[in-house]
């Protein structure tokens, strides 16, 4: 382990089939005005909305609803949420949905009382919060982003073709999150698989960095093996509770800051994927899947030892009689076969990418320096071009 670090996570998790029972107790700690945030209305069709409203009424809360949060929340939607939160004098933002709803609610939490344009302050200048923050509670319906136990928020600005994230501090983390694996069984199969790859990508972004013997890497190898196994089970039987509960718990721990401690981290797959999302509004996990293999094959020579370790420890590649490069490449071939098996997108053309927008994608890609290679403009174009499989 390298460097010094501090670790804390203020989010209280209620996990399991009966976790919704904890909502009443959590609501006791907040005032009467609840801003209920959700997406396109699926929670009304699957019965979760009725459960939440019944508990809120039982607890005597005054509810203001803010619906229509889209899969890639926009800056315009953020401005709307800020206005509604101020007008209802929200004491708590209670968000019901997947990662986009959680991300969005944290952005509203930090932005509602911001005296500047929050897009400029938080997503362009990346400044800290210096104003009143509205607490957030999450009821999660989809596993993937880990947003239920971190300070991350990603917002899309279509006019500037940017999809940017801000990592807020502990004060913006959800105060509590309710994780019932049964709720994740209500999302479409495509979204389930997309979320599963999002989890894998979160782990790999932190794994493929650094050269020291890090305890975090060993933890992540175990998480990856569990994720691979549980995803395969869930693909065959989406109603398998054990698999869905493992996936949900892995999603939370993949991105609640724990495994990143003592490490540098990469995050270029996310920067590349978010560029695609900014231009096409494609599903987040699928954008990550489309660019992952081209990116990892590009950087593999610069982090060969870790890619070799990945192949052996995660994919059980036998090293005998093979060079380090051959072992590493076999690991990526195993990953590719798995991605095909579970059905994620490997051709970015399916997401709306074509030659005409490559330069625009490159301009929208934020370049980070935590991985094994700092990408050039030509590198970025190469990755996007290779993501368009023939």
mmCIF file of C-alpha atoms in Angstrom:
data_model
loop_
_atom_site.group_PDB
_atom_site.id
_atom_site.type_symbol
_atom_site.label_atom_id
_atom_site.label_comp_id
_atom_site.label_asym_id
_atom_site.label_seq_id
_atom_site.Cartn_x
_atom_site.Cartn_y
_atom_site.Cartn_z
ATOM 1 C CA UNK A 1 0.000 0.000 0.000
ATOM 2 C CA UNK A 2 1.312 3.407 -0.960
ATOM 3 C CA UNK A 3 0.792 6.826 0.581
ATOM 4 C CA UNK A 4 -1.223 8.134 3.509
ATOM 5 C CA UNK A 5 -4.988 8.325 3.477
ATOM 6 C CA UNK A 6 -8.068 8.876 5.606
ATOM 7 C CA UNK A 7 -11.207 6.810 5.190
ATOM 8 C CA UNK A 8 -14.761 7.393 6.301
ATOM 9 C CA UNK A 9 -18.168 6.709 4.847
ATOM 10 C CA UNK A 10 -21.173 8.347 6.502
ATOM 11 C CA UNK A 11 -23.910 6.508 4.557
ATOM 12 C CA UNK A 12 -25.990 4.054 6.583
ATOM 13 C CA UNK A 13 -27.057 1.035 4.530
ATOM 14 C CA UNK A 14 -30.220 -0.991 5.084
ATOM 15 C CA UNK A 15 -29.879 -4.164 3.020
ATOM 16 C CA UNK A 16 -32.204 -7.063 2.304
ATOM 17 C CA UNK A 17 -35.766 -8.056 1.490
ATOM 18 C CA UNK A 18 -37.177 -6.235 4.513
ATOM 19 C CA UNK A 19 -34.947 -3.164 4.289
ATOM 20 C CA UNK A 20 -37.873 -0.855 3.449
ATOM 21 C CA UNK A 21 -39.067 -1.330 7.018
ATOM 22 C CA UNK A 22 -36.183 0.934 8.055
ATOM 23 C CA UNK A 23 -37.557 3.942 6.158
ATOM 24 C CA UNK A 24 -39.939 4.899 8.967
ATOM 25 C CA UNK A 25 -37.099 5.070 11.466
ATOM 26 C CA UNK A 26 -34.922 7.100 9.110
ATOM 27 C CA UNK A 27 -37.699 9.627 8.414
ATOM 28 C CA UNK A 28 -37.934 10.458 12.113
ATOM 29 C CA UNK A 29 -34.712 12.431 11.808
ATOM 30 C CA UNK A 30 -35.988 14.915 9.221
ATOM 31 C CA UNK A 31 -38.530 17.709 8.993
ATOM 32 C CA UNK A 32 -41.960 17.458 7.360
ATOM 33 C CA UNK A 33 -41.095 18.507 3.799
ATOM 34 C CA UNK A 34 -39.970 15.647 1.569
ATOM 35 C CA UNK A 35 -38.952 16.069 -2.066
ATOM 36 C CA UNK A 36 -39.618 12.699 -3.702
ATOM 37 C CA UNK A 37 -37.448 12.226 -6.790
ATOM 38 C CA UNK A 38 -37.898 9.471 -9.362
ATOM 39 C CA UNK A 39 -37.568 8.748 -13.060
ATOM 40 C CA UNK A 40 -39.982 7.893 -15.829
ATOM 41 C CA UNK A 41 -42.664 6.262 -13.714
ATOM 42 C CA UNK A 42 -41.645 2.604 -13.624
ATOM 43 C CA UNK A 43 -41.905 2.688 -9.822
ATOM 44 C CA UNK A 44 -45.625 3.356 -10.230
ATOM 45 C CA UNK A 45 -46.026 0.313 -12.450
ATOM 46 C CA UNK A 46 -44.068 -2.078 -10.210
ATOM 47 C CA UNK A 47 -45.638 -1.053 -6.900
ATOM 48 C CA UNK A 48 -42.605 0.540 -5.248
ATOM 49 C CA UNK A 49 -44.129 4.030 -5.440
ATOM 50 C CA UNK A 50 -47.195 2.927 -3.460
ATOM 51 C CA UNK A 51 -44.992 1.422 -0.746
ATOM 52 C CA UNK A 52 -42.980 4.633 -0.386
ATOM 53 C CA UNK A 53 -46.000 6.961 -0.414
ATOM 54 C CA UNK A 54 -47.789 4.857 2.200
ATOM 55 C CA UNK A 55 -44.837 5.125 4.580
ATOM 56 C CA UNK A 56 -44.429 8.864 3.964
ATOM 57 C CA UNK A 57 -48.127 9.475 4.717
ATOM 58 C CA UNK A 58 -47.974 7.233 7.791
ATOM 59 C CA UNK A 59 -45.084 9.371 9.045
ATOM 60 C CA UNK A 60 -47.048 12.573 8.465
ATOM 61 C CA UNK A 61 -44.762 13.981 5.774
ATOM 62 C CA UNK A 62 -45.711 16.612 3.201
ATOM 63 C CA UNK A 63 -44.578 15.250 -0.164
ATOM 64 C CA UNK A 64 -43.576 17.203 -3.259
ATOM 65 C CA UNK A 65 -42.904 15.004 -6.268
ATOM 66 C CA UNK A 66 -40.206 15.610 -8.872
ATOM 67 C CA UNK A 67 -40.412 12.998 -11.619
ATOM 68 C CA UNK A 68 -38.918 12.559 -15.075
ATOM 69 C CA UNK A 69 -35.259 12.194 -14.128
ATOM 70 C CA UNK A 70 -33.694 10.795 -17.288
ATOM 71 C CA UNK A 71 -30.943 8.131 -17.556
ATOM 72 C CA UNK A 72 -28.353 10.847 -18.251
ATOM 73 C CA UNK A 73 -29.614 13.760 -16.105
ATOM 74 C CA UNK A 74 -29.267 17.096 -17.872
ATOM 75 C CA UNK A 75 -28.197 20.474 -16.568
ATOM 76 C CA UNK A 76 -31.675 21.796 -17.417
ATOM 77 C CA UNK A 77 -33.219 19.111 -15.206
ATOM 78 C CA UNK A 78 -30.760 20.092 -12.472
ATOM 79 C CA UNK A 79 -31.938 23.712 -12.624
ATOM 80 C CA UNK A 80 -35.561 22.529 -12.416
ATOM 81 C CA UNK A 81 -34.791 20.404 -9.366
ATOM 82 C CA UNK A 82 -33.057 23.269 -7.601
ATOM 83 C CA UNK A 83 -36.105 25.493 -8.094
ATOM 84 C CA UNK A 84 -38.537 22.846 -6.839
ATOM 85 C CA UNK A 85 -36.359 22.012 -3.798
ATOM 86 C CA UNK A 86 -36.207 25.662 -2.754
ATOM 87 C CA UNK A 87 -39.910 26.270 -3.296
ATOM 88 C CA UNK A 88 -40.999 23.295 -1.173
ATOM 89 C CA UNK A 89 -38.296 24.029 1.413
ATOM 90 C CA UNK A 90 -37.217 20.404 1.273
ATOM 91 C CA UNK A 91 -35.945 18.952 4.532
ATOM 92 C CA UNK A 92 -34.946 15.715 2.777
ATOM 93 C CA UNK A 93 -34.572 14.626 -0.833
ATOM 94 C CA UNK A 94 -35.791 11.036 -1.012
ATOM 95 C CA UNK A 95 -34.792 9.516 -4.328
ATOM 96 C CA UNK A 96 -36.261 6.270 -5.653
ATOM 97 C CA UNK A 97 -34.564 4.729 -8.665
ATOM 98 C CA UNK A 98 -31.205 3.819 -10.102
ATOM 99 C CA UNK A 99 -27.877 5.575 -10.223
ATOM 100 C CA UNK A 100 -29.073 8.455 -12.365
ATOM 101 C CA UNK A 101 -31.720 9.395 -9.807
ATOM 102 C CA UNK A 102 -29.165 9.138 -6.996
ATOM 103 C CA UNK A 103 -26.594 11.202 -8.922
ATOM 104 C CA UNK A 104 -29.206 13.792 -9.772
ATOM 105 C CA UNK A 105 -30.481 14.098 -6.221
ATOM 106 C CA UNK A 106 -26.982 14.699 -4.880
ATOM 107 C CA UNK A 107 -26.462 17.412 -7.492
ATOM 108 C CA UNK A 108 -29.725 19.085 -6.434
ATOM 109 C CA UNK A 109 -28.730 18.655 -2.794
ATOM 110 C CA UNK A 110 -25.529 20.644 -3.315
ATOM 111 C CA UNK A 111 -26.911 23.080 -5.894
ATOM 112 C CA UNK A 112 -30.333 24.211 -4.663
ATOM 113 C CA UNK A 113 -28.882 26.977 -2.485
ATOM 114 C CA UNK A 114 -25.786 27.673 -4.593
ATOM 115 C CA UNK A 115 -25.590 31.373 -5.425
ATOM 116 C CA UNK A 116 -23.676 30.687 -8.649
ATOM 117 C CA UNK A 117 -24.441 28.536 -11.676
ATOM 118 C CA UNK A 118 -23.876 25.026 -10.249
ATOM 119 C CA UNK A 119 -22.755 23.688 -13.633
ATOM 120 C CA UNK A 120 -19.920 26.219 -13.684
ATOM 121 C CA UNK A 121 -19.046 25.893 -10.005
ATOM 122 C CA UNK A 122 -19.205 22.132 -9.532
ATOM 123 C CA UNK A 123 -18.824 20.520 -12.935
ATOM 124 C CA UNK A 124 -16.488 22.906 -14.755
ATOM 125 C CA UNK A 125 -14.430 24.462 -11.947
ATOM 126 C CA UNK A 126 -14.830 21.429 -9.631
ATOM 127 C CA UNK A 127 -15.137 23.579 -6.510
ATOM 128 C CA UNK A 128 -16.302 22.447 -3.077
ATOM 129 C CA UNK A 129 -19.752 23.129 -1.648
ATOM 130 C CA UNK A 130 -19.891 26.260 0.482
ATOM 131 C CA UNK A 131 -23.663 26.637 0.862
ATOM 132 C CA UNK A 132 -26.564 24.892 2.578
ATOM 133 C CA UNK A 133 -26.889 21.222 1.623
ATOM 134 C CA UNK A 134 -30.193 19.334 1.584
ATOM 135 C CA UNK A 135 -29.738 15.787 2.937
ATOM 136 C CA UNK A 136 -30.429 12.873 0.603
ATOM 137 C CA UNK A 137 -31.804 9.389 1.212
ATOM 138 C CA UNK A 138 -31.864 6.703 -1.492
ATOM 139 C CA UNK A 139 -34.148 3.785 -2.230
ATOM 140 C CA UNK A 140 -32.255 1.881 -4.896
ATOM 141 C CA UNK A 141 -33.970 -0.002 -7.722
ATOM 142 C CA UNK A 142 -30.996 -0.802 -9.962
ATOM 143 C CA UNK A 143 -27.493 -2.026 -9.128
ATOM 144 C CA UNK A 144 -24.563 -0.527 -10.976
ATOM 145 C CA UNK A 145 -23.342 2.950 -10.210
ATOM 146 C CA UNK A 146 -22.625 2.685 -6.479
ATOM 147 C CA UNK A 147 -24.103 6.174 -6.189
ATOM 148 C CA UNK A 148 -26.022 5.068 -3.098
ATOM 149 C CA UNK A 149 -22.867 5.204 -0.966
ATOM 150 C CA UNK A 150 -20.641 7.877 -2.466
ATOM 151 C CA UNK A 151 -20.513 11.575 -3.286
ATOM 152 C CA UNK A 152 -20.403 11.217 -7.056
ATOM 153 C CA UNK A 153 -22.754 12.995 -9.415
ATOM 154 C CA UNK A 154 -22.680 13.029 -13.223
ATOM 155 C CA UNK A 155 -24.581 15.647 -15.229
ATOM 156 C CA UNK A 156 -24.898 16.031 -19.012
ATOM 157 C CA UNK A 157 -24.778 19.358 -20.844
ATOM 158 C CA UNK A 158 -25.993 18.741 -24.379
ATOM 159 C CA UNK A 159 -25.263 22.260 -25.595
ATOM 160 C CA UNK A 160 -21.559 21.886 -24.832
ATOM 161 C CA UNK A 161 -21.461 18.107 -25.576
ATOM 162 C CA UNK A 162 -20.074 17.378 -22.112
ATOM 163 C CA UNK A 163 -20.968 14.723 -19.569
ATOM 164 C CA UNK A 164 -19.046 15.510 -16.401
ATOM 165 C CA UNK A 165 -18.839 14.145 -12.900
ATOM 166 C CA UNK A 166 -18.150 15.852 -9.595
ATOM 167 C CA UNK A 167 -17.035 13.916 -6.523
ATOM 168 C CA UNK A 168 -18.564 15.746 -3.602
ATOM 169 C CA UNK A 169 -17.345 15.300 -0.037
ATOM 170 C CA UNK A 170 -18.812 13.313 2.856
ATOM 171 C CA UNK A 171 -21.370 16.054 3.510
ATOM 172 C CA UNK A 172 -23.163 15.237 0.237
ATOM 173 C CA UNK A 173 -23.075 11.443 0.592
ATOM 174 C CA UNK A 174 -26.569 9.987 1.054
ATOM 175 C CA UNK A 175 -27.420 9.899 4.740
ATOM 176 C CA UNK A 176 -29.009 6.491 4.277
ATOM 177 C CA UNK A 177 -29.706 4.070 1.459
ATOM 178 C CA UNK A 178 -32.211 1.241 1.289
ATOM 179 C CA UNK A 179 -31.079 -1.724 -0.809
ATOM 180 C CA UNK A 180 -33.677 -4.407 -1.487
ATOM 181 C CA UNK A 181 -32.340 -6.838 -4.122
ATOM 182 C CA UNK A 182 -35.937 -7.704 -5.062
ATOM 183 C CA UNK A 183 -36.348 -4.167 -6.418
ATOM 184 C CA UNK A 184 -33.540 -4.740 -8.943
ATOM 185 C CA UNK A 185 -35.601 -7.530 -10.512
ATOM 186 C CA UNK A 186 -38.015 -4.893 -11.836
ATOM 187 C CA UNK A 187 -35.546 -3.383 -14.341
ATOM 188 C CA UNK A 188 -35.321 -4.601 -17.973
ATOM 189 C CA UNK A 189 -32.723 -7.241 -18.830
ATOM 190 C CA UNK A 190 -30.672 -4.782 -20.937
ATOM 191 C CA UNK A 191 -30.399 -2.414 -17.978
ATOM 192 C CA UNK A 192 -29.474 -5.232 -15.605
ATOM 193 C CA UNK A 193 -26.603 -6.347 -17.838
ATOM 194 C CA UNK A 194 -25.502 -2.750 -18.385
ATOM 195 C CA UNK A 195 -25.383 -2.224 -14.623
ATOM 196 C CA UNK A 196 -23.358 -5.388 -14.147
ATOM 197 C CA UNK A 197 -20.711 -4.163 -16.564
ATOM 198 C CA UNK A 198 -20.728 -0.740 -14.927
ATOM 199 C CA UNK A 199 -19.753 -2.500 -11.692
ATOM 200 C CA UNK A 200 -16.957 -4.386 -13.444
ATOM 201 C CA UNK A 201 -15.695 -1.165 -14.997
ATOM 202 C CA UNK A 202 -15.664 0.628 -11.643
ATOM 203 C CA UNK A 203 -13.475 -2.111 -10.211
ATOM 204 C CA UNK A 204 -11.137 -2.221 -13.212
ATOM 205 C CA UNK A 205 -10.703 1.568 -13.246
ATOM 206 C CA UNK A 206 -9.207 1.277 -9.779
ATOM 207 C CA UNK A 207 -7.410 -2.027 -10.343
ATOM 208 C CA UNK A 208 -5.447 -1.052 -13.464
ATOM 209 C CA UNK A 209 -3.242 1.509 -11.773
ATOM 210 C CA UNK A 210 -0.158 1.425 -9.601
ATOM 211 C CA UNK A 211 2.661 -1.109 -9.448
ATOM 212 C CA UNK A 212 2.915 -1.869 -5.725
ATOM 213 C CA UNK A 213 1.649 -4.948 -3.900
ATOM 214 C CA UNK A 214 -1.659 -3.426 -2.828
ATOM 215 C CA UNK A 215 -4.163 -5.125 -0.543
ATOM 216 C CA UNK A 216 -6.872 -3.290 -2.462
ATOM 217 C CA UNK A 217 -5.955 -5.194 -5.634
ATOM 218 C CA UNK A 218 -6.459 -8.544 -3.928
ATOM 219 C CA UNK A 219 -9.838 -7.410 -2.625
ATOM 220 C CA UNK A 220 -10.836 -6.303 -6.113
ATOM 221 C CA UNK A 221 -9.791 -9.627 -7.646
ATOM 222 C CA UNK A 222 -12.194 -11.373 -5.275
ATOM 223 C CA UNK A 223 -14.933 -8.887 -6.105
ATOM 224 C CA UNK A 224 -14.431 -9.461 -9.819
ATOM 225 C CA UNK A 225 -14.621 -13.235 -9.463
ATOM 226 C CA UNK A 226 -17.823 -12.932 -7.451
ATOM 227 C CA UNK A 227 -19.313 -10.462 -9.946
ATOM 228 C CA UNK A 228 -18.495 -12.662 -12.934
ATOM 229 C CA UNK A 229 -20.101 -15.677 -11.287
ATOM 230 C CA UNK A 230 -23.210 -13.851 -10.064
ATOM 231 C CA UNK A 231 -23.756 -12.060 -13.378
ATOM 232 C CA UNK A 232 -23.664 -15.364 -15.240
ATOM 233 C CA UNK A 233 -26.269 -16.755 -12.845
ATOM 234 C CA UNK A 234 -28.463 -13.654 -13.176
ATOM 235 C CA UNK A 235 -28.287 -13.739 -16.966
ATOM 236 C CA UNK A 236 -29.595 -17.296 -16.918
ATOM 237 C CA UNK A 237 -32.097 -16.642 -14.128
ATOM 238 C CA UNK A 238 -32.826 -12.922 -13.574
ATOM 239 C CA UNK A 239 -35.057 -13.787 -10.587
ATOM 240 C CA UNK A 240 -32.252 -15.523 -8.674
ATOM 241 C CA UNK A 241 -32.192 -13.645 -5.365
ATOM 242 C CA UNK A 242 -28.745 -14.802 -4.283
ATOM 243 C CA UNK A 243 -27.134 -13.608 -7.502
ATOM 244 C CA UNK A 244 -28.999 -10.308 -7.494
ATOM 245 C CA UNK A 245 -28.133 -9.658 -3.841
ATOM 246 C CA UNK A 246 -24.438 -10.309 -4.517
ATOM 247 C CA UNK A 247 -24.503 -7.980 -7.515
ATOM 248 C CA UNK A 248 -26.218 -5.235 -5.532
ATOM 249 C CA UNK A 249 -23.729 -5.449 -2.661
ATOM 250 C CA UNK A 250 -20.750 -5.582 -5.037
ATOM 251 C CA UNK A 251 -21.989 -2.461 -6.822
ATOM 252 C CA UNK A 252 -22.016 -0.560 -3.541
ATOM 253 C CA UNK A 253 -18.509 -1.599 -2.508
ATOM 254 C CA UNK A 254 -17.035 -1.149 -5.981
ATOM 255 C CA UNK A 255 -17.445 2.613 -5.720
ATOM 256 C CA UNK A 256 -17.858 3.698 -2.114
ATOM 257 C CA UNK A 257 -14.168 4.835 -2.025
ATOM 258 C CA UNK A 258 -12.963 1.801 -0.032
ATOM 259 C CA UNK A 259 -10.904 -0.072 -2.639
ATOM 260 C CA UNK A 260 -9.413 3.132 -4.031
ATOM 261 C CA UNK A 261 -7.513 3.845 -0.825
ATOM 262 C CA UNK A 262 -3.734 3.606 -1.113
ATOM 263 C CA UNK A 263 -3.907 3.615 -4.929
ATOM 264 C CA UNK A 264 -3.767 5.826 -7.934
ATOM 265 C CA UNK A 265 -6.800 5.248 -10.170
ATOM 266 C CA UNK A 266 -7.389 5.454 -13.907
ATOM 267 C CA UNK A 267 -10.995 6.367 -14.959
ATOM 268 C CA UNK A 268 -10.214 6.866 -18.652
ATOM 269 C CA UNK A 269 -12.760 4.220 -19.696
ATOM 270 C CA UNK A 270 -15.366 6.381 -17.991
ATOM 271 C CA UNK A 271 -14.105 9.544 -19.660
ATOM 272 C CA UNK A 272 -14.301 7.841 -23.064
ATOM 273 C CA UNK A 273 -17.693 6.325 -22.337
ATOM 274 C CA UNK A 274 -19.092 9.580 -20.996
ATOM 275 C CA UNK A 275 -18.026 11.349 -24.188
ATOM 276 C CA UNK A 276 -20.161 8.885 -26.140
ATOM 277 C CA UNK A 277 -23.016 9.468 -23.706
ATOM 278 C CA UNK A 278 -22.764 13.242 -24.117
ATOM 279 C CA UNK A 279 -23.185 12.893 -27.880
ATOM 280 C CA UNK A 280 -25.676 10.013 -28.099
ATOM 281 C CA UNK A 281 -27.424 9.604 -24.702
ATOM 282 C CA UNK A 282 -26.531 5.913 -24.900
ATOM 283 C CA UNK A 283 -26.854 3.732 -21.803
ATOM 284 C CA UNK A 284 -23.861 4.371 -19.560
ATOM 285 C CA UNK A 285 -22.736 0.804 -18.882
ATOM 286 C CA UNK A 286 -22.894 -0.035 -22.583
ATOM 287 C CA UNK A 287 -20.697 2.935 -23.508
ATOM 288 C CA UNK A 288 -18.110 1.608 -21.050
ATOM 289 C CA UNK A 289 -18.322 -1.872 -22.534
ATOM 290 C CA UNK A 290 -17.813 -0.590 -26.079
ATOM 291 C CA UNK A 291 -14.553 1.231 -25.305
ATOM 292 C CA UNK A 292 -13.049 -1.047 -22.626
ATOM 293 C CA UNK A 293 -11.245 -3.641 -24.729
ATOM 294 C CA UNK A 294 -9.760 -1.163 -27.249
ATOM 295 C CA UNK A 295 -8.558 0.969 -24.362
ATOM 296 C CA UNK A 296 -7.095 -1.886 -22.342
ATOM 297 C CA UNK A 297 -5.288 -3.319 -25.350
ATOM 298 C CA UNK A 298 -3.786 0.124 -25.934
ATOM 299 C CA UNK A 299 -2.456 0.547 -22.390
ATOM 300 C CA UNK A 300 -1.604 -3.106 -21.685
ATOM 301 C CA UNK A 301 2.116 -2.807 -22.665
ATOM 302 C CA UNK A 302 2.517 0.020 -20.131
ATOM 303 C CA UNK A 303 1.002 -1.951 -17.236
ATOM 304 C CA UNK A 304 1.914 -5.461 -18.309
ATOM 305 C CA UNK A 305 2.560 -6.851 -14.826
ATOM 306 C CA UNK A 306 -0.937 -5.909 -13.615
ATOM 307 C CA UNK A 307 -2.611 -7.226 -16.771
ATOM 308 C CA UNK A 308 -0.744 -10.509 -16.283
ATOM 309 C CA UNK A 309 -1.915 -10.648 -12.664
ATOM 310 C CA UNK A 310 -5.478 -9.937 -13.796
ATOM 311 C CA UNK A 311 -5.377 -12.797 -16.301
ATOM 312 C CA UNK A 312 -4.097 -15.324 -13.771
ATOM 313 C CA UNK A 313 -5.999 -14.223 -10.653
ATOM 314 C CA UNK A 314 -9.377 -13.350 -12.189
ATOM 315 C CA UNK A 315 -9.634 -15.481 -15.339
ATOM 316 C CA UNK A 316 -7.533 -18.501 -14.245
ATOM 317 C CA UNK A 317 -5.190 -18.229 -17.236
ATOM 318 C CA UNK A 318 -2.415 -20.847 -17.012
ATOM 319 C CA UNK A 319 0.953 -19.087 -17.363
ATOM 320 C CA UNK A 320 3.143 -22.090 -18.214
ATOM 321 C CA UNK A 321 5.091 -21.702 -21.450
ATOM 322 C CA UNK A 322 3.706 -18.243 -22.217
ATOM 323 C CA UNK A 323 5.281 -14.816 -22.264
ATOM 324 C CA UNK A 324 3.890 -12.099 -20.013
ATOM 325 C CA UNK A 325 2.300 -10.413 -23.038
ATOM 326 C CA UNK A 326 0.649 -13.668 -24.126
ATOM 327 C CA UNK A 327 -0.745 -14.228 -20.633
ATOM 328 C CA UNK A 328 -2.082 -10.676 -20.456
ATOM 329 C CA UNK A 329 -3.693 -10.887 -23.896
ATOM 330 C CA UNK A 330 -5.319 -14.201 -23.030
ATOM 331 C CA UNK A 331 -6.857 -12.528 -19.998
ATOM 332 C CA UNK A 332 -8.401 -9.851 -22.200
ATOM 333 C CA UNK A 333 -9.659 -12.538 -24.573
ATOM 334 C CA UNK A 334 -11.360 -14.231 -21.618
ATOM 335 C CA UNK A 335 -12.915 -10.898 -20.667
ATOM 336 C CA UNK A 336 -14.109 -10.408 -24.247
ATOM 337 C CA UNK A 337 -15.692 -13.869 -24.329
ATOM 338 C CA UNK A 338 -17.460 -13.124 -21.047
ATOM 339 C CA UNK A 339 -18.751 -9.795 -22.364
ATOM 340 C CA UNK A 340 -20.184 -11.554 -25.412
ATOM 341 C CA UNK A 341 -21.695 -14.218 -23.154
ATOM 342 C CA UNK A 342 -23.632 -11.747 -20.994
ATOM 343 C CA UNK A 343 -24.648 -9.606 -23.957
ATOM 344 C CA UNK A 344 -23.086 -6.179 -23.519
ATOM 345 C CA UNK A 345 -22.448 -3.875 -26.476
ATOM 346 C CA UNK A 346 -19.029 -4.368 -28.090
ATOM 347 C CA UNK A 347 -19.630 -2.291 -31.228
ATOM 348 C CA UNK A 348 -20.049 1.415 -30.479
ATOM 349 C CA UNK A 349 -21.914 1.895 -33.746
ATOM 350 C CA UNK A 350 -24.873 0.313 -31.971
ATOM 351 C CA UNK A 351 -24.753 3.318 -29.625
ATOM 352 C CA UNK A 352 -24.674 5.926 -32.386
ATOM 353 C CA UNK A 353 -20.927 6.311 -32.919
ATOM 354 C CA UNK A 354 -19.678 6.844 -36.476
ATOM 355 C CA UNK A 355 -16.698 8.366 -38.262
ATOM 356 C CA UNK A 356 -18.442 11.737 -38.530
ATOM 357 C CA UNK A 357 -18.445 12.324 -34.763
ATOM 358 C CA UNK A 358 -15.002 10.954 -33.845
ATOM 359 C CA UNK A 359 -13.378 14.377 -33.586
ATOM 360 C CA UNK A 360 -16.271 15.640 -31.513
ATOM 361 C CA UNK A 361 -15.963 12.641 -29.200
ATOM 362 C CA UNK A 362 -12.258 13.317 -28.774
ATOM 363 C CA UNK A 363 -12.932 16.957 -27.928
ATOM 364 C CA UNK A 364 -15.484 15.855 -25.299
ATOM 365 C CA UNK A 365 -13.086 13.377 -23.648
ATOM 366 C CA UNK A 366 -11.467 14.596 -20.443
ATOM 367 C CA UNK A 367 -7.872 13.329 -20.204
ATOM 368 C CA UNK A 368 -6.808 12.021 -16.801
ATOM 369 C CA UNK A 369 -3.328 11.020 -15.631
ATOM 370 C CA UNK A 370 -3.852 8.245 -13.089
ATOM 371 C CA UNK A 371 -3.491 5.242 -15.372
ATOM 372 C CA UNK A 372 -0.582 3.539 -17.106
ATOM 373 C CA UNK A 373 -0.568 5.880 -20.108
ATOM 374 C CA UNK A 374 -1.692 9.465 -20.580
ATOM 375 C CA UNK A 375 -3.684 9.407 -23.791
ATOM 376 C CA UNK A 376 -2.932 11.668 -26.724
ATOM 377 C CA UNK A 377 -5.556 12.956 -29.136
ATOM 378 C CA UNK A 378 -4.492 10.283 -31.613
ATOM 379 C CA UNK A 379 -4.811 7.595 -28.918
ATOM 380 C CA UNK A 380 -8.369 8.679 -28.185
ATOM 381 C CA UNK A 381 -9.334 8.627 -31.855
ATOM 382 C CA UNK A 382 -7.785 5.164 -32.151
ATOM 383 C CA UNK A 383 -9.801 3.809 -29.222
ATOM 384 C CA UNK A 384 -13.064 5.201 -30.570
ATOM 385 C CA UNK A 385 -12.319 3.937 -34.061
ATOM 386 C CA UNK A 386 -11.443 0.454 -32.784
ATOM 387 C CA UNK A 387 -14.632 0.440 -30.722
ATOM 388 C CA UNK A 388 -16.557 0.443 -34.023
ATOM 389 C CA UNK A 389 -16.139 -3.232 -34.733
ATOM 390 C CA UNK A 390 -16.492 -4.497 -38.288
#
